[in-house]
mmCIF file of C-alpha atoms in Angstrom:
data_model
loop_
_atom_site.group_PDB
_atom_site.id
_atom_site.type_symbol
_atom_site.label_atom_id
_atom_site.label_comp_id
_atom_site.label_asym_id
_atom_site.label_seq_id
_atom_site.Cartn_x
_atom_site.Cartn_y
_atom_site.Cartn_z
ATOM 1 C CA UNK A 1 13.349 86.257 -53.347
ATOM 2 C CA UNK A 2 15.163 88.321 -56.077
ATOM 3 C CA UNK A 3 16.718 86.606 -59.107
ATOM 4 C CA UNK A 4 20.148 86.558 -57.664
ATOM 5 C CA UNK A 5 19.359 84.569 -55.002
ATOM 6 C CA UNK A 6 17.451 81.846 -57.087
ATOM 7 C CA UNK A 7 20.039 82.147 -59.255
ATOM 8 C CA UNK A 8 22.705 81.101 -56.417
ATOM 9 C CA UNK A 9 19.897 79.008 -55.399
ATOM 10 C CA UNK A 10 19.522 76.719 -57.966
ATOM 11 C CA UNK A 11 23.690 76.268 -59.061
ATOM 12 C CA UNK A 12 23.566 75.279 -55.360
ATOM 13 C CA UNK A 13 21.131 72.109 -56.367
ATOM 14 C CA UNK A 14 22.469 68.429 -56.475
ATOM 15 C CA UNK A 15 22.591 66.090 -59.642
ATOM 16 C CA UNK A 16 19.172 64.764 -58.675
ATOM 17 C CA UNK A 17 17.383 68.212 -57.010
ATOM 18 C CA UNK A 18 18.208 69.849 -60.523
ATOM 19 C CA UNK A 19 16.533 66.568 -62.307
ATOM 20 C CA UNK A 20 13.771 66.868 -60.439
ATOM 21 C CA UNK A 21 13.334 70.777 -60.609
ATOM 22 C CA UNK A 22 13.614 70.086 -64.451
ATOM 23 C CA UNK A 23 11.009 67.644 -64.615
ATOM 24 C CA UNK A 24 8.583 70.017 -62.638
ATOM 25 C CA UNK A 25 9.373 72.549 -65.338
ATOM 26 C CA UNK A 26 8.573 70.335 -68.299
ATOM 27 C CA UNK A 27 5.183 69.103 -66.960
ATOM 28 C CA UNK A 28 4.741 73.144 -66.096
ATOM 29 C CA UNK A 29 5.486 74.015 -69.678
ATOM 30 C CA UNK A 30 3.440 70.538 -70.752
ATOM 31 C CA UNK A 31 0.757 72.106 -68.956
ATOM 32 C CA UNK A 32 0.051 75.192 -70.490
ATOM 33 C CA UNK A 33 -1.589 72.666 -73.230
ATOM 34 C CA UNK A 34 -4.467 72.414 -71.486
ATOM 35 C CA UNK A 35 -5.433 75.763 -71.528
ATOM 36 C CA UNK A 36 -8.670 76.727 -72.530
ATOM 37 C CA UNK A 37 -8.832 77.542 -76.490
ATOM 38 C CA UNK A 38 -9.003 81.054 -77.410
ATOM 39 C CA UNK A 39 -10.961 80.727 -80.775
ATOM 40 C CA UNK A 40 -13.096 77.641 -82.208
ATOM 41 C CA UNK A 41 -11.211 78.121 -86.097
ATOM 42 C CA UNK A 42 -9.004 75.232 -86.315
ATOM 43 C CA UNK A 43 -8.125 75.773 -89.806
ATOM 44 C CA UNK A 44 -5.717 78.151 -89.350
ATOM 45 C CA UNK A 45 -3.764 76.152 -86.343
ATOM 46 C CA UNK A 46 -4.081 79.017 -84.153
ATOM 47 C CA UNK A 47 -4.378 77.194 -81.293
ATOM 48 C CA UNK A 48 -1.494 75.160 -81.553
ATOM 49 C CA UNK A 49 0.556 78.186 -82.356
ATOM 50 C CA UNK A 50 -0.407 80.381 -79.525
ATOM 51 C CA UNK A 51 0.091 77.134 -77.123
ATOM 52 C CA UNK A 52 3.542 76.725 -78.585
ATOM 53 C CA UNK A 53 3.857 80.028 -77.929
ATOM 54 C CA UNK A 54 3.731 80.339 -74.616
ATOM 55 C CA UNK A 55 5.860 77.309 -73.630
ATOM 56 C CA UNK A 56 8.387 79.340 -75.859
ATOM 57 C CA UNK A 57 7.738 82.303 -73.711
ATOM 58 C CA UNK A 58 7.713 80.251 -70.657
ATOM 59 C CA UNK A 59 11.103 78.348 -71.324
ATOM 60 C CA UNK A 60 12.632 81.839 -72.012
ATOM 61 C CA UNK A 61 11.761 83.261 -68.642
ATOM 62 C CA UNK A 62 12.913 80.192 -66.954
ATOM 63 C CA UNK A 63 16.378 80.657 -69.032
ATOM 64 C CA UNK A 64 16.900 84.384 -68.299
ATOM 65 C CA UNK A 65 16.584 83.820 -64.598
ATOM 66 C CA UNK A 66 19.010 80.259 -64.487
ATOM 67 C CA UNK A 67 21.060 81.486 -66.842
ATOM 68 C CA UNK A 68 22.150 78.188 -68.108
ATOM 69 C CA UNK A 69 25.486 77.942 -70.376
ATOM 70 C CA UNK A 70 23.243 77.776 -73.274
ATOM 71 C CA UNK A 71 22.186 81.218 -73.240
ATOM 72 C CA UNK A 72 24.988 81.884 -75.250
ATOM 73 C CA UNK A 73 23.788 80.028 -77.814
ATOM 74 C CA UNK A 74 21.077 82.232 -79.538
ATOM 75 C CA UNK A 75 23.545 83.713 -81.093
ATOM 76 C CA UNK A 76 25.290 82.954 -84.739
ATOM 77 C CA UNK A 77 25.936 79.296 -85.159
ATOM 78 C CA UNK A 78 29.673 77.969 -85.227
ATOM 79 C CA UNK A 79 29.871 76.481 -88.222
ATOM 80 C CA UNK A 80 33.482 74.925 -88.305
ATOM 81 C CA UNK A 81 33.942 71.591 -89.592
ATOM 82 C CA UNK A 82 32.222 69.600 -87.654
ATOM 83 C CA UNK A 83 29.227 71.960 -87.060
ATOM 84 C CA UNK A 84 29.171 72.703 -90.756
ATOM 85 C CA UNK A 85 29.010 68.876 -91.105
ATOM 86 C CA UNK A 86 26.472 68.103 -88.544
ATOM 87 C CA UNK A 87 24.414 71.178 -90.102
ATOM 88 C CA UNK A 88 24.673 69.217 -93.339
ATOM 89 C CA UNK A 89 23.169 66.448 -92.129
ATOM 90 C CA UNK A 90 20.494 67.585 -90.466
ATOM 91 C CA UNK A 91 20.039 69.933 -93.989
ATOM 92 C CA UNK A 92 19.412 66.817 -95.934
ATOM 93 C CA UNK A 93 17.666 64.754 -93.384
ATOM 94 C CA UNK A 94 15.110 67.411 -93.049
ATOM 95 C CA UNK A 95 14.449 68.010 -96.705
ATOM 96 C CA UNK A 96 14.224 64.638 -97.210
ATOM 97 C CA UNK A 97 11.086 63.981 -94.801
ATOM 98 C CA UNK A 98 9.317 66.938 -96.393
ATOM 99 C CA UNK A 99 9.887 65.687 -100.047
ATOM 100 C CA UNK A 100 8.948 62.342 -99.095
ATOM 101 C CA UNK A 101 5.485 62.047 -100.261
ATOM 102 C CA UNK A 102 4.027 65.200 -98.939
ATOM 103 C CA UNK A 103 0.895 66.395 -100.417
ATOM 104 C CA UNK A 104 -0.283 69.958 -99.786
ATOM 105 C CA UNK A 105 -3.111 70.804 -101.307
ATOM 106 C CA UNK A 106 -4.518 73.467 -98.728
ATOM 107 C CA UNK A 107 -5.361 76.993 -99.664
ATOM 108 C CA UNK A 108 -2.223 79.694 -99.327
ATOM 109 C CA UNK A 109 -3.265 80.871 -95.780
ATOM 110 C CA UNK A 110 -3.404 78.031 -94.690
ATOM 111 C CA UNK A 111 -0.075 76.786 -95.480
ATOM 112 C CA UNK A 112 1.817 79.777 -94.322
ATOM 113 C CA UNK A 113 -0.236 79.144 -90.826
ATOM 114 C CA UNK A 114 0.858 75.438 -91.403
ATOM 115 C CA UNK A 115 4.956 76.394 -91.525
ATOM 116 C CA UNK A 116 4.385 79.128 -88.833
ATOM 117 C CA UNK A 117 3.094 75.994 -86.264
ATOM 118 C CA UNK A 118 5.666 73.649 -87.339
ATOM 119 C CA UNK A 119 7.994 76.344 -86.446
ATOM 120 C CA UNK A 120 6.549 77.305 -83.094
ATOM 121 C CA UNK A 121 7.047 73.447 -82.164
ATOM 122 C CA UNK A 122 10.372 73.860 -82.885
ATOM 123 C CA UNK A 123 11.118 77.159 -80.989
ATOM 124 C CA UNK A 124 9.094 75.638 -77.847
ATOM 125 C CA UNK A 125 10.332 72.434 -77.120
ATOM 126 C CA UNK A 126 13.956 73.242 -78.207
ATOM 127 C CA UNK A 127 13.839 76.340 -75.666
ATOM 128 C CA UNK A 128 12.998 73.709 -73.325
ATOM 129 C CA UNK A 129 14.353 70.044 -73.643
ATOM 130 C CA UNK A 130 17.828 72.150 -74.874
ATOM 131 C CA UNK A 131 18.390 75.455 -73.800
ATOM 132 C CA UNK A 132 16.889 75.336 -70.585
ATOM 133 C CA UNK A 133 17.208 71.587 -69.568
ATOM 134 C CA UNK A 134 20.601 70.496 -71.147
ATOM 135 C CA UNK A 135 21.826 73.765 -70.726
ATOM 136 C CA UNK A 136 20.666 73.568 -67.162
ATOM 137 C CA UNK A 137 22.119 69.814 -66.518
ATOM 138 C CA UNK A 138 25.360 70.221 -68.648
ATOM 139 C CA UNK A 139 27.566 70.948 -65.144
ATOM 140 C CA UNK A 140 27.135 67.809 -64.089
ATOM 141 C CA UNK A 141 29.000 66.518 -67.288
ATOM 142 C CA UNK A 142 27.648 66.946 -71.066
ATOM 143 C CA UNK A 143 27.163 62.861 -71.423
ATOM 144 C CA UNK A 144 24.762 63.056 -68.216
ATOM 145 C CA UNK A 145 23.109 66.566 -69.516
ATOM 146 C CA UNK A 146 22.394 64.545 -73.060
ATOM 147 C CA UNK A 147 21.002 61.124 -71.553
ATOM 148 C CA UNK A 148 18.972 63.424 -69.102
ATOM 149 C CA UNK A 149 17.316 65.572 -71.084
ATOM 150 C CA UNK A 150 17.082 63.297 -74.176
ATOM 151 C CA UNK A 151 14.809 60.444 -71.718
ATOM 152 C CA UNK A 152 12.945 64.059 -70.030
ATOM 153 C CA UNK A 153 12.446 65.278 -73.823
ATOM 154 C CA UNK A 154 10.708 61.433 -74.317
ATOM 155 C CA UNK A 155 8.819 61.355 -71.693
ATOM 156 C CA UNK A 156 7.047 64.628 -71.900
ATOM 157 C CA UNK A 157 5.140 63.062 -75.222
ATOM 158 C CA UNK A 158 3.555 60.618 -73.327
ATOM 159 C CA UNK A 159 1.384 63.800 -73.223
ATOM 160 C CA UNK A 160 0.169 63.390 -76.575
ATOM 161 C CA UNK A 161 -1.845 60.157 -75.653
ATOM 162 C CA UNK A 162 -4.141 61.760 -72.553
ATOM 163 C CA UNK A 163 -6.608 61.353 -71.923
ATOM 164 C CA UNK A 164 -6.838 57.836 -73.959
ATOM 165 C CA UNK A 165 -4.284 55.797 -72.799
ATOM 166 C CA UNK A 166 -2.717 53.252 -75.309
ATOM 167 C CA UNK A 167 0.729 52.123 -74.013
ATOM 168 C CA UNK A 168 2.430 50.648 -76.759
ATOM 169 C CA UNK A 169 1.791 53.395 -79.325
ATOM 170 C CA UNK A 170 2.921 55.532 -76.358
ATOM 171 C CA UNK A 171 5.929 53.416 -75.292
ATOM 172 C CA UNK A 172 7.244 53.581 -79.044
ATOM 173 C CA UNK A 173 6.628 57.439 -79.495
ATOM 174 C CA UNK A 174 8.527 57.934 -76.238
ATOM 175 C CA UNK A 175 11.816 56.167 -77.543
ATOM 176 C CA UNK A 176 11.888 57.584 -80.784
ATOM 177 C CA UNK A 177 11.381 60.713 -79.559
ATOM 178 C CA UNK A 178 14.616 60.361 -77.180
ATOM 179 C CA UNK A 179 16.473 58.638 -80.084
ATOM 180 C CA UNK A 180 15.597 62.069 -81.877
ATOM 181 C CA UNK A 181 16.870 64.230 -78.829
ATOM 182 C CA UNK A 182 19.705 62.868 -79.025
ATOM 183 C CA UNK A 183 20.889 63.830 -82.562
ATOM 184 C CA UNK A 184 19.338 67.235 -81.498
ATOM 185 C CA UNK A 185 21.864 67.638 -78.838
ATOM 186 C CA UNK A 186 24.701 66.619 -80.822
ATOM 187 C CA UNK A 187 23.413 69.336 -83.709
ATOM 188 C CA UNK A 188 23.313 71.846 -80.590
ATOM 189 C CA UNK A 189 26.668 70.983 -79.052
ATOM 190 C CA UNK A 190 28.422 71.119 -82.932
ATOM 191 C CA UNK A 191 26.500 74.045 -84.097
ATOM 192 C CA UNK A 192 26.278 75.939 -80.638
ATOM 193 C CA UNK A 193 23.212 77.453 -82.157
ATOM 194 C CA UNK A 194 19.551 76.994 -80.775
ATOM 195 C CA UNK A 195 17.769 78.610 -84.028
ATOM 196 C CA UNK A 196 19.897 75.896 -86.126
ATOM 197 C CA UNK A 197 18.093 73.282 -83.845
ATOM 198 C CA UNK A 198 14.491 74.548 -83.295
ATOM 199 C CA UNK A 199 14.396 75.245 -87.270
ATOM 200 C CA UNK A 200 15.527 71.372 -87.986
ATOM 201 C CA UNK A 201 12.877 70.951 -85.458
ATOM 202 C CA UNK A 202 9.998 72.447 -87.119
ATOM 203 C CA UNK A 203 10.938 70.442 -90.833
ATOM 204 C CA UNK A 204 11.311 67.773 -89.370
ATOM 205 C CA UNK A 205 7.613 67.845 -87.816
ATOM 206 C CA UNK A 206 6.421 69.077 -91.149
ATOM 207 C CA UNK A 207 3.951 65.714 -91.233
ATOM 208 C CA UNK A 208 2.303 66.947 -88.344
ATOM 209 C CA UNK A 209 0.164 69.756 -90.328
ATOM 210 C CA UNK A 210 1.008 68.775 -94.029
ATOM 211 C CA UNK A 211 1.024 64.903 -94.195
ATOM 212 C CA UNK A 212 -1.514 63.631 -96.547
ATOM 213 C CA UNK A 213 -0.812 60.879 -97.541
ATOM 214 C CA UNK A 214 -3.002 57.863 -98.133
ATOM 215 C CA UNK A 215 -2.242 55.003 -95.464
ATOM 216 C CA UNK A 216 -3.628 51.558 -96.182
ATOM 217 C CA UNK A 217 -5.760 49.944 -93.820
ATOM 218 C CA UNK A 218 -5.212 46.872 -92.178
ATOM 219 C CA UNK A 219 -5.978 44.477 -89.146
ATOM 220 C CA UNK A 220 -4.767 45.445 -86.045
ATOM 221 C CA UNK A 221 -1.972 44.253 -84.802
ATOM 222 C CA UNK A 222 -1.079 43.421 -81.157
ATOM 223 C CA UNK A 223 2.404 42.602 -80.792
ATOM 224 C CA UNK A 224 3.462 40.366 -77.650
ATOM 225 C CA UNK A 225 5.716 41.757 -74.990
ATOM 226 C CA UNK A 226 9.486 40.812 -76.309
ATOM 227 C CA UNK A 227 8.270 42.279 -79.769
ATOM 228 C CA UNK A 228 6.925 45.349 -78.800
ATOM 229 C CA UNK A 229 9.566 46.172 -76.234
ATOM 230 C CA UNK A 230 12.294 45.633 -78.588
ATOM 231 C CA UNK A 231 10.743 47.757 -81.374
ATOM 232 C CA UNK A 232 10.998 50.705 -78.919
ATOM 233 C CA UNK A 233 14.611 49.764 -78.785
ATOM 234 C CA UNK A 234 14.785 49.983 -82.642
ATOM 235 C CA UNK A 235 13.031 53.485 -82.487
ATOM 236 C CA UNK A 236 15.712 54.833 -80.638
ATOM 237 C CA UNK A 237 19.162 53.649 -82.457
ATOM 238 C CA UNK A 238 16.905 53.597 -85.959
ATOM 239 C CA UNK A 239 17.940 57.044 -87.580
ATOM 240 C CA UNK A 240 18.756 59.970 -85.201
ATOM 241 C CA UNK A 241 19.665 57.780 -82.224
ATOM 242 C CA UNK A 242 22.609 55.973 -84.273
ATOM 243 C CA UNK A 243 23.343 58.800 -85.947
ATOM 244 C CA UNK A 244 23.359 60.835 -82.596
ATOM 245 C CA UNK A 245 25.419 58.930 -80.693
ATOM 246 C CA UNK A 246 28.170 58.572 -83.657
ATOM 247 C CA UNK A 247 28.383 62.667 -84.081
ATOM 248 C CA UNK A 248 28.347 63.186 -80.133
ATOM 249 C CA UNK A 249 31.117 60.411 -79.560
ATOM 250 C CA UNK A 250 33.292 62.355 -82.310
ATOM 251 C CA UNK A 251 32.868 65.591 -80.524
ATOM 252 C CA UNK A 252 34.144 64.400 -77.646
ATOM 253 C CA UNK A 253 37.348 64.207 -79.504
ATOM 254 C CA UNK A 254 37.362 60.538 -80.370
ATOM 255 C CA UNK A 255 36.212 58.452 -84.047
ATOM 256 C CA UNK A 256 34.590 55.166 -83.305
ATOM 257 C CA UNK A 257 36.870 52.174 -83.694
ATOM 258 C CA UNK A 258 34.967 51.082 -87.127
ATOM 259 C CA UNK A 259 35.752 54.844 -88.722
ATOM 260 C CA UNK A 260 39.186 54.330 -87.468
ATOM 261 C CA UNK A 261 39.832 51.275 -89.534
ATOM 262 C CA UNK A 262 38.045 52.226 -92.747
ATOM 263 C CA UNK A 263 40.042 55.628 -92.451
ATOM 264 C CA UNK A 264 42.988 53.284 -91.980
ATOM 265 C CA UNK A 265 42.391 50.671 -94.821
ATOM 266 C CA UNK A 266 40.968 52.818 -97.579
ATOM 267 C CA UNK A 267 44.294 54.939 -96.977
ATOM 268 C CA UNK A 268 42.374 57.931 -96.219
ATOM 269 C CA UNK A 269 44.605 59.300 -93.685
ATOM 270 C CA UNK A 270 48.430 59.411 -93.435
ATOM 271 C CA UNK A 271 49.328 59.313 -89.855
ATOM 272 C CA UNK A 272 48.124 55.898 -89.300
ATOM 273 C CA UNK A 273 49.626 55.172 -86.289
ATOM 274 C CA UNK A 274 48.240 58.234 -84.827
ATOM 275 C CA UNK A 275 44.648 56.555 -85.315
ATOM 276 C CA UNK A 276 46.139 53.542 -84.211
ATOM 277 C CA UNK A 277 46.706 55.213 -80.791
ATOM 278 C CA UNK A 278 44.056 57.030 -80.313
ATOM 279 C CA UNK A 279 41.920 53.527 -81.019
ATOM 280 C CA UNK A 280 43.933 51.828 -77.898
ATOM 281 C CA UNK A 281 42.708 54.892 -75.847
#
């Protein structure tokens, strides 16, 4: 079967074929993590690279032969207003979590190995959860391509806790991490740029290879049903969820009611009753 003809293929799928097809994708990519390791010296985090690596190389191949929308989008960011504005955010949010309490203390080598896995996290699960899978969903509608692949981007981290199975620290890594695909989508839509988003990416996951700081131990703690399901709500809206939603609902051309009437009270606007319009919509 040539390319052209999965190309025609797939743009021939249904809502739910191209769900599924993008599911078996992202446990394809998720996969290639259980490889066998190519070297025994963990202290440069060569094996995390190289597997980062190849689910780069493997969403790439996928996106050259769909040709999602979103292969336009490895080029120059936009940076108008509001992309310039979401790329502040994410600018500040980012330095913030790697000045908060970071200790690194590991040789020079080792930090430059350090930044370059942080970085191939970035450029691997962007290339898939956005390029490939939003890009690939976004014909259906862009609210249905960000709910989609935000809860596919979650659920692929369940991956982290296989073998040993603990469900609550899984349940609670799984929202946040949606909450946090969904800010990424609105920094992708804004900025139209997938190095903007795979770069925040990798800061943002600077912890995972330079976080030393001292935790205090405790008892553990088993929270009861209500509590724990309800803090996986929190993990979602807490941060980038909120955030998210607020900067995707203003791309799609309308302010949230409660921006409308501060805008509107503190006299920061002068068509009013433009707002006031646009707030019956």
């Amino acid at each position: 079967m040539s390319i052209v003809r999965i190309r025609t293929w797939f743009y021939g799928l249904t809502k739910v074929e191209t769900l599924m097809l993008m599911a078996i994708l992202s446990i394809s990519a998720l996969l290639l993590f259980r490889l066998p390791e190519v070297t025994y010296y963990k202290g440069i985090y060569f094996n995390e690279s190289f597997q980062y690596l190849l689910v780069t190389i493997f969403g790439l191949i996928c996106v050259l032969i769909l040709r999602p929308p979103t292969i336009t989008y490895f080029g120059w960011p936009r940076l108008k207003w509001m992309g310039a504005f979401t790329f502040l955010i994410a600018g500040a949010w980012a330095g913030l979590l790697i000045s908060d309490g970071f200790i690194i203390q590991q040789p020079l080598r080792v930090k430059i190995a350090g930044i370059i896995t942080i970085l191939a996290i970035g450029f691997g699960e962007e290339m898939m959860a956005r390029v490939l899978i939003f890009g690939s969903l976004q014909r259906f509608g862009t609210r249905f391509a960000v709910i989609a692949s935000s809860v596919i981007f979650g659920l692929t981290h369940i991956n982290v806790y296989l073998p040993e199975w603990d469900p609550w620290m899984a349940y609670w890594h799984v929202m946040s991490t949606t909450g946090f695909a969904l800010f990424t989508c609105a920094l992708f839509i804004a900025t139209r740029s997938y190095w903007v988003v795979a770069i925040f990416h990798g800061l943002v996951d600077w912890g995972v290879v330079f976080d030393t700081r001292n935790t205090v131990g405790g008892e553990d703690y088993s929270p009861g049903i209500l509590e724990g399901l309800w803090w996986g709500v929190e993990n979602i809206f807490i941060e980038y969820g909120f955030v998210g939603m607020c900067l995707l609902y203003i791309l799609r051309g309308r302010w949230p009611k409660w921006a409308i009437r501060l805008a509107i009270k503190w006299k920061l606007v002068e068509l009013a009753e433009d707002l006031e319009l646009e707030k019956k919509k």
